[in-house]
Amino acid sequence: MSSRDLVGFRVVAVHAHPDDEAISTGGALFQLARRGADVTVVTCTLGEEGEVIGPTWARLVASESDQLGGFRTAELAASLSILGVRGIYLGGAGRFRDSGMVGSPAHANLRAFVNSGSLAVDLLAEVFDDIRPHLVITYGPDGGYGHPDHIHAHDITHAAAARVAVPRLLWVVNSLAATAAGIDRIEEIPTGWTRPDTAYPENQGVDKHDLVVELDSSDLHAKRESMRAHATQVWIADGYVSHTNPQAAWAVGPDPVFALSNLHAQPILRQEYYQLGAGTIDGPGLLDGLDREWQG
């Protein structure tokens, strides 16, 4: 039976798009929630500019019917339910639009998240003022891999957290060494997938981290299933098929393996890595040393 030792703590994770909460922080969010913490995920866009895996919903993309954002709300709801956390959209669902990658014409949209300016800071500060989180989690200054929406999420999170004096702010990061080792452990990749070259993990990996969250079997299972809920975005190579993607993919190795629409095989690791963004660290746990009674 898991301990409920974190009852009374409040955590907010700020993410740019649906699926970010699962891929980058799913293990920690589930672990915090199962241990009793009150966990909220703030999602800043609907992910309208995403690509689509599989043929079933391929024409939902922005360049065709532009229906992907609405579809992804159901995927996010399923993911959050698996993780046992609450979710809200910044400013309400659809307030800000996915800005796309660097150079994307989507940046010109007035509703693009990168154009949200101080409004997004104000809205997020209202969320923090209401919840009074002990801990806020988001990305580092580079957004993890350079996506403009991730970078903007970092910027507005720091600005809003400073207004409310959040005690601790952490950045979720990828350990370059752990990710590279995990890729090397993949013994066989699915047909049609590729093994990433060294530049791929280097683009999103870091050499330093301050905290490591060890995932037990239930944490890892929840993370994998929350990722699987985002079926238009994430393909798990364990033979599972669905209406969204009726084709099975199999990988061989000690870690679960997944891919995004680029079909680069990646491991789902048993650890998540975090850097300190603001505040102090007082132990190995994400909430260690924080005053449970803090209200701001």
mmCIF file of C-alpha atoms in Angstrom:
data_model
loop_
_atom_site.group_PDB
_atom_site.id
_atom_site.type_symbol
_atom_site.label_atom_id
_atom_site.label_comp_id
_atom_site.label_asym_id
_atom_site.label_seq_id
_atom_site.Cartn_x
_atom_site.Cartn_y
_atom_site.Cartn_z
ATOM 1 C CA MET A 1 0.000 0.000 0.000
ATOM 2 C CA SER A 2 1.466 3.395 -0.976
ATOM 3 C CA SER A 3 2.027 6.055 1.672
ATOM 4 C CA ARG A 4 -0.144 9.192 1.704
ATOM 5 C CA ASP A 5 2.685 11.231 3.171
ATOM 6 C CA LEU A 6 2.214 14.238 0.864
ATOM 7 C CA VAL A 7 -1.368 15.142 1.820
ATOM 8 C CA GLY A 8 -1.607 18.913 2.173
ATOM 9 C CA PHE A 9 0.999 19.769 -0.458
ATOM 10 C CA ARG A 10 -0.057 21.529 -3.661
ATOM 11 C CA VAL A 11 1.769 21.168 -6.983
ATOM 12 C CA VAL A 12 1.189 22.875 -10.337
ATOM 13 C CA ALA A 13 2.852 21.751 -13.579
ATOM 14 C CA VAL A 14 2.753 24.232 -16.460
ATOM 15 C CA HIS A 15 2.928 22.651 -19.914
ATOM 16 C CA ALA A 16 2.696 24.011 -23.435
ATOM 17 C CA HIS A 17 0.682 21.309 -25.216
ATOM 18 C CA PRO A 18 -1.366 18.197 -24.501
ATOM 19 C CA ASP A 19 1.033 15.194 -24.150
ATOM 20 C CA ASP A 20 3.846 17.242 -22.555
ATOM 21 C CA GLU A 21 2.475 16.436 -19.113
ATOM 22 C CA ALA A 22 2.733 12.715 -19.842
ATOM 23 C CA ILE A 23 6.003 12.490 -21.766
ATOM 24 C CA SER A 24 8.079 14.748 -19.544
ATOM 25 C CA THR A 25 6.496 14.640 -16.069
ATOM 26 C CA GLY A 26 3.971 11.789 -16.053
ATOM 27 C CA GLY A 27 5.862 9.618 -13.585
ATOM 28 C CA ALA A 28 6.427 12.360 -11.028
ATOM 29 C CA LEU A 29 2.881 13.734 -11.296
ATOM 30 C CA PHE A 30 1.356 10.309 -10.741
ATOM 31 C CA GLN A 31 3.726 9.591 -7.852
ATOM 32 C CA LEU A 32 2.962 12.914 -6.171
ATOM 33 C CA ALA A 33 -0.781 12.385 -6.576
ATOM 34 C CA ARG A 34 -0.776 8.789 -5.305
ATOM 35 C CA ARG A 35 1.152 9.983 -2.252
ATOM 36 C CA GLY A 36 -1.606 12.495 -1.519
ATOM 37 C CA ALA A 37 -0.435 15.772 -3.036
ATOM 38 C CA ASP A 38 -2.981 17.961 -4.808
ATOM 39 C CA VAL A 39 -1.665 18.159 -8.378
ATOM 40 C CA THR A 40 -2.890 20.471 -11.146
ATOM 41 C CA VAL A 41 -1.678 20.553 -14.747
ATOM 42 C CA VAL A 42 -2.012 23.874 -16.565
ATOM 43 C CA THR A 43 -1.970 23.391 -20.348
ATOM 44 C CA CYS A 44 -1.377 26.533 -22.395
ATOM 45 C CA THR A 45 -2.610 25.483 -25.867
ATOM 46 C CA LEU A 46 -4.633 22.752 -27.561
ATOM 47 C CA GLY A 47 -1.685 21.539 -29.641
ATOM 48 C CA GLU A 48 -3.370 22.514 -32.897
ATOM 49 C CA GLU A 49 -0.121 22.515 -34.896
ATOM 50 C CA GLY A 50 0.846 18.952 -34.034
ATOM 51 C CA GLU A 51 1.365 16.161 -36.522
ATOM 52 C CA VAL A 52 -0.716 12.975 -36.421
ATOM 53 C CA ILE A 53 0.357 9.352 -36.117
ATOM 54 C CA GLY A 54 -1.717 6.838 -38.041
ATOM 55 C CA PRO A 55 -4.230 7.226 -40.864
ATOM 56 C CA THR A 56 -7.483 7.465 -38.920
ATOM 57 C CA TRP A 57 -7.226 11.120 -37.891
ATOM 58 C CA ALA A 58 -4.535 12.252 -40.324
ATOM 59 C CA ARG A 59 -6.687 14.983 -41.894
ATOM 60 C CA LEU A 60 -7.361 16.730 -38.588
ATOM 61 C CA VAL A 61 -4.075 18.648 -38.906
ATOM 62 C CA ALA A 62 -3.967 22.444 -39.151
ATOM 63 C CA SER A 63 -3.168 22.442 -42.886
ATOM 64 C CA GLU A 64 -6.349 20.479 -43.677
ATOM 65 C CA SER A 65 -9.477 20.499 -41.483
ATOM 66 C CA ASP A 66 -7.746 22.184 -38.494
ATOM 67 C CA GLN A 67 -9.671 20.045 -36.020
ATOM 68 C CA LEU A 68 -6.747 18.492 -34.166
ATOM 69 C CA GLY A 69 -6.857 20.837 -31.169
ATOM 70 C CA GLY A 70 -10.416 19.938 -30.289
ATOM 71 C CA PHE A 71 -9.671 16.245 -30.712
ATOM 72 C CA ARG A 72 -6.675 16.463 -28.412
ATOM 73 C CA THR A 73 -8.799 17.751 -25.534
ATOM 74 C CA ALA A 74 -10.170 14.215 -25.149
ATOM 75 C CA GLU A 75 -6.666 12.731 -25.236
ATOM 76 C CA LEU A 76 -5.533 15.123 -22.523
ATOM 77 C CA ALA A 77 -8.573 14.379 -20.363
ATOM 78 C CA ALA A 78 -7.821 10.655 -20.578
ATOM 79 C CA SER A 79 -4.158 11.217 -19.717
ATOM 80 C CA LEU A 80 -4.949 13.358 -16.681
ATOM 81 C CA SER A 81 -7.439 10.789 -15.443
ATOM 82 C CA ILE A 82 -4.779 8.080 -15.621
ATOM 83 C CA LEU A 83 -2.334 10.259 -13.699
ATOM 84 C CA GLY A 84 -4.953 11.110 -11.077
ATOM 85 C CA VAL A 85 -4.468 14.858 -11.418
ATOM 86 C CA ARG A 86 -6.633 17.863 -12.179
ATOM 87 C CA GLY A 87 -6.252 19.859 -15.387
ATOM 88 C CA ILE A 88 -7.090 23.362 -16.552
ATOM 89 C CA TYR A 89 -6.369 25.294 -19.732
ATOM 90 C CA LEU A 90 -4.689 28.650 -19.312
ATOM 91 C CA GLY A 91 -7.431 31.221 -19.838
ATOM 92 C CA GLY A 92 -9.872 28.456 -20.791
ATOM 93 C CA ALA A 93 -9.693 25.881 -23.567
ATOM 94 C CA GLY A 94 -8.721 27.531 -26.851
ATOM 95 C CA ARG A 95 -7.679 30.905 -25.386
ATOM 96 C CA PHE A 96 -4.186 30.534 -26.863
ATOM 97 C CA ARG A 97 -3.214 28.664 -30.006
ATOM 98 C CA ASP A 98 -0.221 26.401 -30.615
ATOM 99 C CA SER A 99 2.517 28.572 -32.148
ATOM 100 C CA GLY A 100 4.269 25.785 -34.037
ATOM 101 C CA MET A 101 8.003 25.325 -34.355
ATOM 102 C CA VAL A 102 10.570 28.059 -35.028
ATOM 103 C CA GLY A 103 9.794 29.754 -38.347
ATOM 104 C CA SER A 104 6.229 28.453 -38.494
ATOM 105 C CA PRO A 105 3.631 30.751 -40.103
ATOM 106 C CA ALA A 106 1.468 29.883 -37.099
ATOM 107 C CA HIS A 107 3.447 32.519 -35.189
ATOM 108 C CA ALA A 108 1.552 35.200 -37.114
ATOM 109 C CA ASN A 109 -1.768 34.179 -35.571
ATOM 110 C CA LEU A 110 -2.792 36.786 -33.020
ATOM 111 C CA ARG A 111 -3.966 33.976 -30.752
ATOM 112 C CA ALA A 112 -0.623 32.167 -30.918
ATOM 113 C CA PHE A 113 0.716 31.505 -27.447
ATOM 114 C CA VAL A 114 3.992 33.283 -28.253
ATOM 115 C CA ASN A 115 1.955 36.456 -28.816
ATOM 116 C CA SER A 116 0.138 36.266 -25.473
ATOM 117 C CA GLY A 117 2.422 38.783 -23.755
ATOM 118 C CA SER A 118 1.558 39.883 -20.242
ATOM 119 C CA LEU A 119 -1.969 38.463 -20.509
ATOM 120 C CA ALA A 120 -0.663 34.913 -20.104
ATOM 121 C CA VAL A 121 1.383 35.990 -17.085
ATOM 122 C CA ASP A 122 -1.686 37.604 -15.506
ATOM 123 C CA LEU A 123 -3.827 34.523 -16.114
ATOM 124 C CA LEU A 124 -1.217 32.150 -14.727
ATOM 125 C CA ALA A 125 -0.621 34.360 -11.698
ATOM 126 C CA GLU A 126 -4.363 34.117 -11.010
ATOM 127 C CA VAL A 127 -4.069 30.313 -11.077
ATOM 128 C CA PHE A 128 -1.125 30.403 -8.681
ATOM 129 C CA ASP A 129 -2.903 32.891 -6.432
ATOM 130 C CA ASP A 130 -5.914 30.575 -6.240
ATOM 131 C CA ILE A 131 -4.017 27.301 -5.700
ATOM 132 C CA ARG A 132 -1.015 28.628 -3.744
ATOM 133 C CA PRO A 133 1.296 25.839 -4.915
ATOM 134 C CA HIS A 134 4.258 24.775 -2.807
ATOM 135 C CA LEU A 135 5.926 23.560 -5.995
ATOM 136 C CA VAL A 136 5.666 24.606 -9.628
ATOM 137 C CA ILE A 137 7.155 22.506 -12.427
ATOM 138 C CA THR A 138 7.838 23.677 -15.973
ATOM 139 C CA TYR A 139 10.685 23.655 -18.538
ATOM 140 C CA GLY A 140 14.129 25.228 -18.500
ATOM 141 C CA PRO A 141 15.011 28.407 -20.420
ATOM 142 C CA ASP A 142 15.445 26.497 -23.692
ATOM 143 C CA GLY A 143 12.057 24.827 -23.332
ATOM 144 C CA GLY A 144 13.721 21.428 -23.266
ATOM 145 C CA TYR A 145 14.351 21.294 -26.999
ATOM 146 C CA GLY A 146 13.785 24.800 -28.301
ATOM 147 C CA HIS A 147 10.051 24.832 -29.033
ATOM 148 C CA PRO A 148 8.837 28.460 -28.823
ATOM 149 C CA ASP A 149 5.758 27.521 -26.785
ATOM 150 C CA HIS A 150 7.894 25.643 -24.254
ATOM 151 C CA ILE A 151 10.229 28.627 -23.951
ATOM 152 C CA HIS A 152 7.267 30.964 -23.481
ATOM 153 C CA ALA A 153 5.793 28.621 -20.856
ATOM 154 C CA HIS A 154 9.095 28.875 -18.973
ATOM 155 C CA ASP A 155 9.055 32.657 -19.178
ATOM 156 C CA ILE A 156 5.494 33.197 -18.021
ATOM 157 C CA THR A 157 5.825 30.591 -15.268
ATOM 158 C CA HIS A 158 8.810 32.363 -13.741
ATOM 159 C CA ALA A 159 7.083 35.735 -13.983
ATOM 160 C CA ALA A 160 3.848 34.470 -12.423
ATOM 161 C CA ALA A 161 5.618 32.453 -9.710
ATOM 162 C CA ALA A 162 7.582 35.539 -8.652
ATOM 163 C CA ARG A 163 4.332 37.459 -8.098
ATOM 164 C CA VAL A 164 2.976 34.797 -5.752
ATOM 165 C CA ALA A 165 6.360 33.948 -4.168
ATOM 166 C CA VAL A 166 6.108 30.222 -4.977
ATOM 167 C CA PRO A 167 8.577 28.494 -2.627
ATOM 168 C CA ARG A 168 10.122 26.157 -5.215
ATOM 169 C CA LEU A 169 10.193 26.059 -9.006
ATOM 170 C CA LEU A 170 11.691 23.082 -10.844
ATOM 171 C CA TRP A 171 12.525 22.496 -14.493
ATOM 172 C CA VAL A 172 11.957 19.058 -15.963
ATOM 173 C CA VAL A 173 14.967 18.051 -18.069
ATOM 174 C CA ASN A 174 16.258 15.066 -20.023
ATOM 175 C CA SER A 175 19.505 13.569 -18.794
ATOM 176 C CA LEU A 176 21.705 13.230 -21.864
ATOM 177 C CA ALA A 177 23.670 10.335 -20.386
ATOM 178 C CA ALA A 178 20.573 8.422 -19.251
ATOM 179 C CA THR A 179 18.718 8.960 -22.523
ATOM 180 C CA ALA A 180 21.713 7.950 -24.650
ATOM 181 C CA ALA A 181 22.194 4.833 -22.522
ATOM 182 C CA GLY A 182 18.494 4.023 -22.850
ATOM 183 C CA ILE A 183 18.671 4.313 -26.628
ATOM 184 C CA ASP A 184 21.674 1.981 -26.620
ATOM 185 C CA ARG A 185 19.686 -0.563 -24.578
ATOM 186 C CA ILE A 186 17.011 -0.874 -27.262
ATOM 187 C CA GLU A 187 17.875 -4.244 -28.771
ATOM 188 C CA GLU A 188 15.466 -4.132 -31.685
ATOM 189 C CA ILE A 189 13.380 -1.262 -33.062
ATOM 190 C CA PRO A 190 10.060 -1.669 -34.888
ATOM 191 C CA THR A 191 9.933 -1.949 -38.648
ATOM 192 C CA GLY A 192 9.877 1.510 -40.207
ATOM 193 C CA TRP A 193 11.243 3.236 -37.105
ATOM 194 C CA THR A 194 14.779 4.594 -36.782
ATOM 195 C CA ARG A 195 17.360 4.614 -34.023
ATOM 196 C CA PRO A 196 18.176 8.271 -33.249
ATOM 197 C CA ASP A 197 21.660 9.494 -34.033
ATOM 198 C CA THR A 198 23.712 11.194 -31.307
ATOM 199 C CA ALA A 199 22.482 14.666 -32.295
ATOM 200 C CA TYR A 200 18.881 13.831 -31.395
ATOM 201 C CA PRO A 201 19.319 13.278 -27.627
ATOM 202 C CA GLU A 202 21.965 16.019 -27.523
ATOM 203 C CA ASN A 203 19.352 18.529 -28.747
ATOM 204 C CA GLN A 204 17.114 17.857 -25.764
ATOM 205 C CA GLY A 205 19.498 16.496 -23.126
ATOM 206 C CA VAL A 206 21.456 18.153 -20.328
ATOM 207 C CA ASP A 207 24.603 17.122 -18.494
ATOM 208 C CA LYS A 208 23.461 18.305 -15.060
ATOM 209 C CA HIS A 209 20.428 17.746 -12.883
ATOM 210 C CA ASP A 210 19.608 18.497 -9.252
ATOM 211 C CA LEU A 211 16.909 15.935 -8.447
ATOM 212 C CA VAL A 212 16.013 12.472 -9.700
ATOM 213 C CA VAL A 213 12.555 10.950 -9.293
ATOM 214 C CA GLU A 214 12.768 7.158 -9.217
ATOM 215 C CA LEU A 215 9.650 5.576 -10.699
ATOM 216 C CA ASP A 216 8.336 2.337 -9.255
ATOM 217 C CA SER A 217 6.346 -0.099 -11.370
ATOM 218 C CA SER A 218 3.037 1.680 -10.777
ATOM 219 C CA ASP A 219 4.542 5.073 -11.633
ATOM 220 C CA LEU A 220 6.103 3.754 -14.825
ATOM 221 C CA HIS A 221 2.881 2.017 -15.822
ATOM 222 C CA ALA A 222 0.843 5.189 -15.278
ATOM 223 C CA LYS A 223 3.327 7.266 -17.246
ATOM 224 C CA ARG A 224 3.271 4.835 -20.174
ATOM 225 C CA GLU A 225 -0.531 4.673 -20.202
ATOM 226 C CA SER A 226 -0.902 8.447 -19.985
ATOM 227 C CA MET A 227 1.453 8.723 -22.953
ATOM 228 C CA ARG A 228 -0.589 6.082 -24.783
ATOM 229 C CA ALA A 229 -3.708 8.200 -24.223
ATOM 230 C CA HIS A 230 -2.185 10.741 -26.625
ATOM 231 C CA ALA A 231 -2.478 8.270 -29.480
ATOM 232 C CA THR A 232 -2.331 10.852 -32.269
ATOM 233 C CA GLN A 233 1.041 12.001 -30.910
ATOM 234 C CA VAL A 234 2.713 9.016 -29.221
ATOM 235 C CA TRP A 235 3.188 5.433 -30.410
ATOM 236 C CA ILE A 236 4.138 2.819 -27.811
ATOM 237 C CA ALA A 237 6.040 -0.129 -29.286
ATOM 238 C CA ASP A 238 4.452 -2.916 -27.245
ATOM 239 C CA GLY A 239 2.071 -4.370 -29.827
ATOM 240 C CA TYR A 240 -0.940 -2.365 -28.686
ATOM 241 C CA VAL A 241 -3.374 -1.323 -31.407
ATOM 242 C CA SER A 242 -6.278 1.112 -31.283
ATOM 243 C CA HIS A 243 -8.814 2.825 -33.511
ATOM 244 C CA THR A 244 -6.415 5.760 -33.779
ATOM 245 C CA ASN A 245 -3.513 3.563 -34.857
ATOM 246 C CA PRO A 246 -4.523 0.060 -35.928
ATOM 247 C CA GLN A 247 -0.933 -0.984 -36.709
ATOM 248 C CA ALA A 248 1.116 -2.845 -34.092
ATOM 249 C CA ALA A 249 4.746 -1.977 -33.407
ATOM 250 C CA TRP A 250 7.148 -4.094 -31.373
ATOM 251 C CA ALA A 251 10.456 -3.181 -29.781
ATOM 252 C CA VAL A 252 12.818 -5.429 -27.834
ATOM 253 C CA GLY A 253 14.752 -4.235 -24.803
ATOM 254 C CA PRO A 254 14.578 -3.685 -21.041
ATOM 255 C CA ASP A 255 12.693 -0.352 -21.226
ATOM 256 C CA PRO A 256 9.330 0.496 -22.795
ATOM 257 C CA VAL A 257 9.925 2.176 -26.149
ATOM 258 C CA PHE A 258 7.948 4.948 -27.809
ATOM 259 C CA ALA A 259 8.126 7.300 -30.757
ATOM 260 C CA LEU A 260 6.618 10.593 -31.797
ATOM 261 C CA SER A 261 5.541 11.228 -35.389
ATOM 262 C CA ASN A 262 9.220 11.296 -36.451
ATOM 263 C CA LEU A 263 9.375 7.565 -35.553
ATOM 264 C CA HIS A 264 12.661 7.902 -33.665
ATOM 265 C CA ALA A 265 12.704 5.093 -31.088
ATOM 266 C CA GLN A 266 13.126 6.400 -27.536
ATOM 267 C CA PRO A 267 13.077 4.699 -24.125
ATOM 268 C CA ILE A 268 10.610 5.459 -21.355
ATOM 269 C CA LEU A 269 13.052 5.630 -18.471
ATOM 270 C CA ARG A 270 12.474 4.658 -14.843
ATOM 271 C CA GLN A 271 13.752 8.061 -13.749
ATOM 272 C CA GLU A 272 12.733 11.657 -14.336
ATOM 273 C CA TYR A 273 15.234 14.475 -13.942
ATOM 274 C CA TYR A 274 14.766 17.988 -12.599
ATOM 275 C CA GLN A 275 16.830 21.161 -12.207
ATOM 276 C CA LEU A 276 16.200 23.880 -9.639
ATOM 277 C CA GLY A 277 14.739 26.978 -11.266
ATOM 278 C CA ALA A 278 13.962 29.046 -8.171
ATOM 279 C CA GLY A 279 13.969 28.565 -4.408
ATOM 280 C CA THR A 280 16.107 25.989 -2.639
ATOM 281 C CA ILE A 281 16.482 22.214 -2.495
ATOM 282 C CA ASP A 282 16.397 20.581 0.933
ATOM 283 C CA GLY A 283 16.518 16.855 0.234
ATOM 284 C CA PRO A 284 16.173 14.257 -2.502
ATOM 285 C CA GLY A 285 12.388 14.584 -2.897
ATOM 286 C CA LEU A 286 10.571 17.180 -4.990
ATOM 287 C CA LEU A 287 8.775 18.518 -1.906
ATOM 288 C CA ASP A 288 11.397 17.826 0.778
ATOM 289 C CA GLY A 289 11.978 20.714 3.152
ATOM 290 C CA LEU A 290 8.900 22.708 2.158
ATOM 291 C CA ASP A 291 6.458 23.877 4.827
ATOM 292 C CA ARG A 292 3.234 21.956 4.380
ATOM 293 C CA GLU A 293 1.317 24.755 6.115
ATOM 294 C CA TRP A 294 2.566 27.474 3.734
ATOM 295 C CA GLN A 295 -0.206 29.577 2.212
ATOM 296 C CA GLY A 296 1.811 32.448 0.795
#
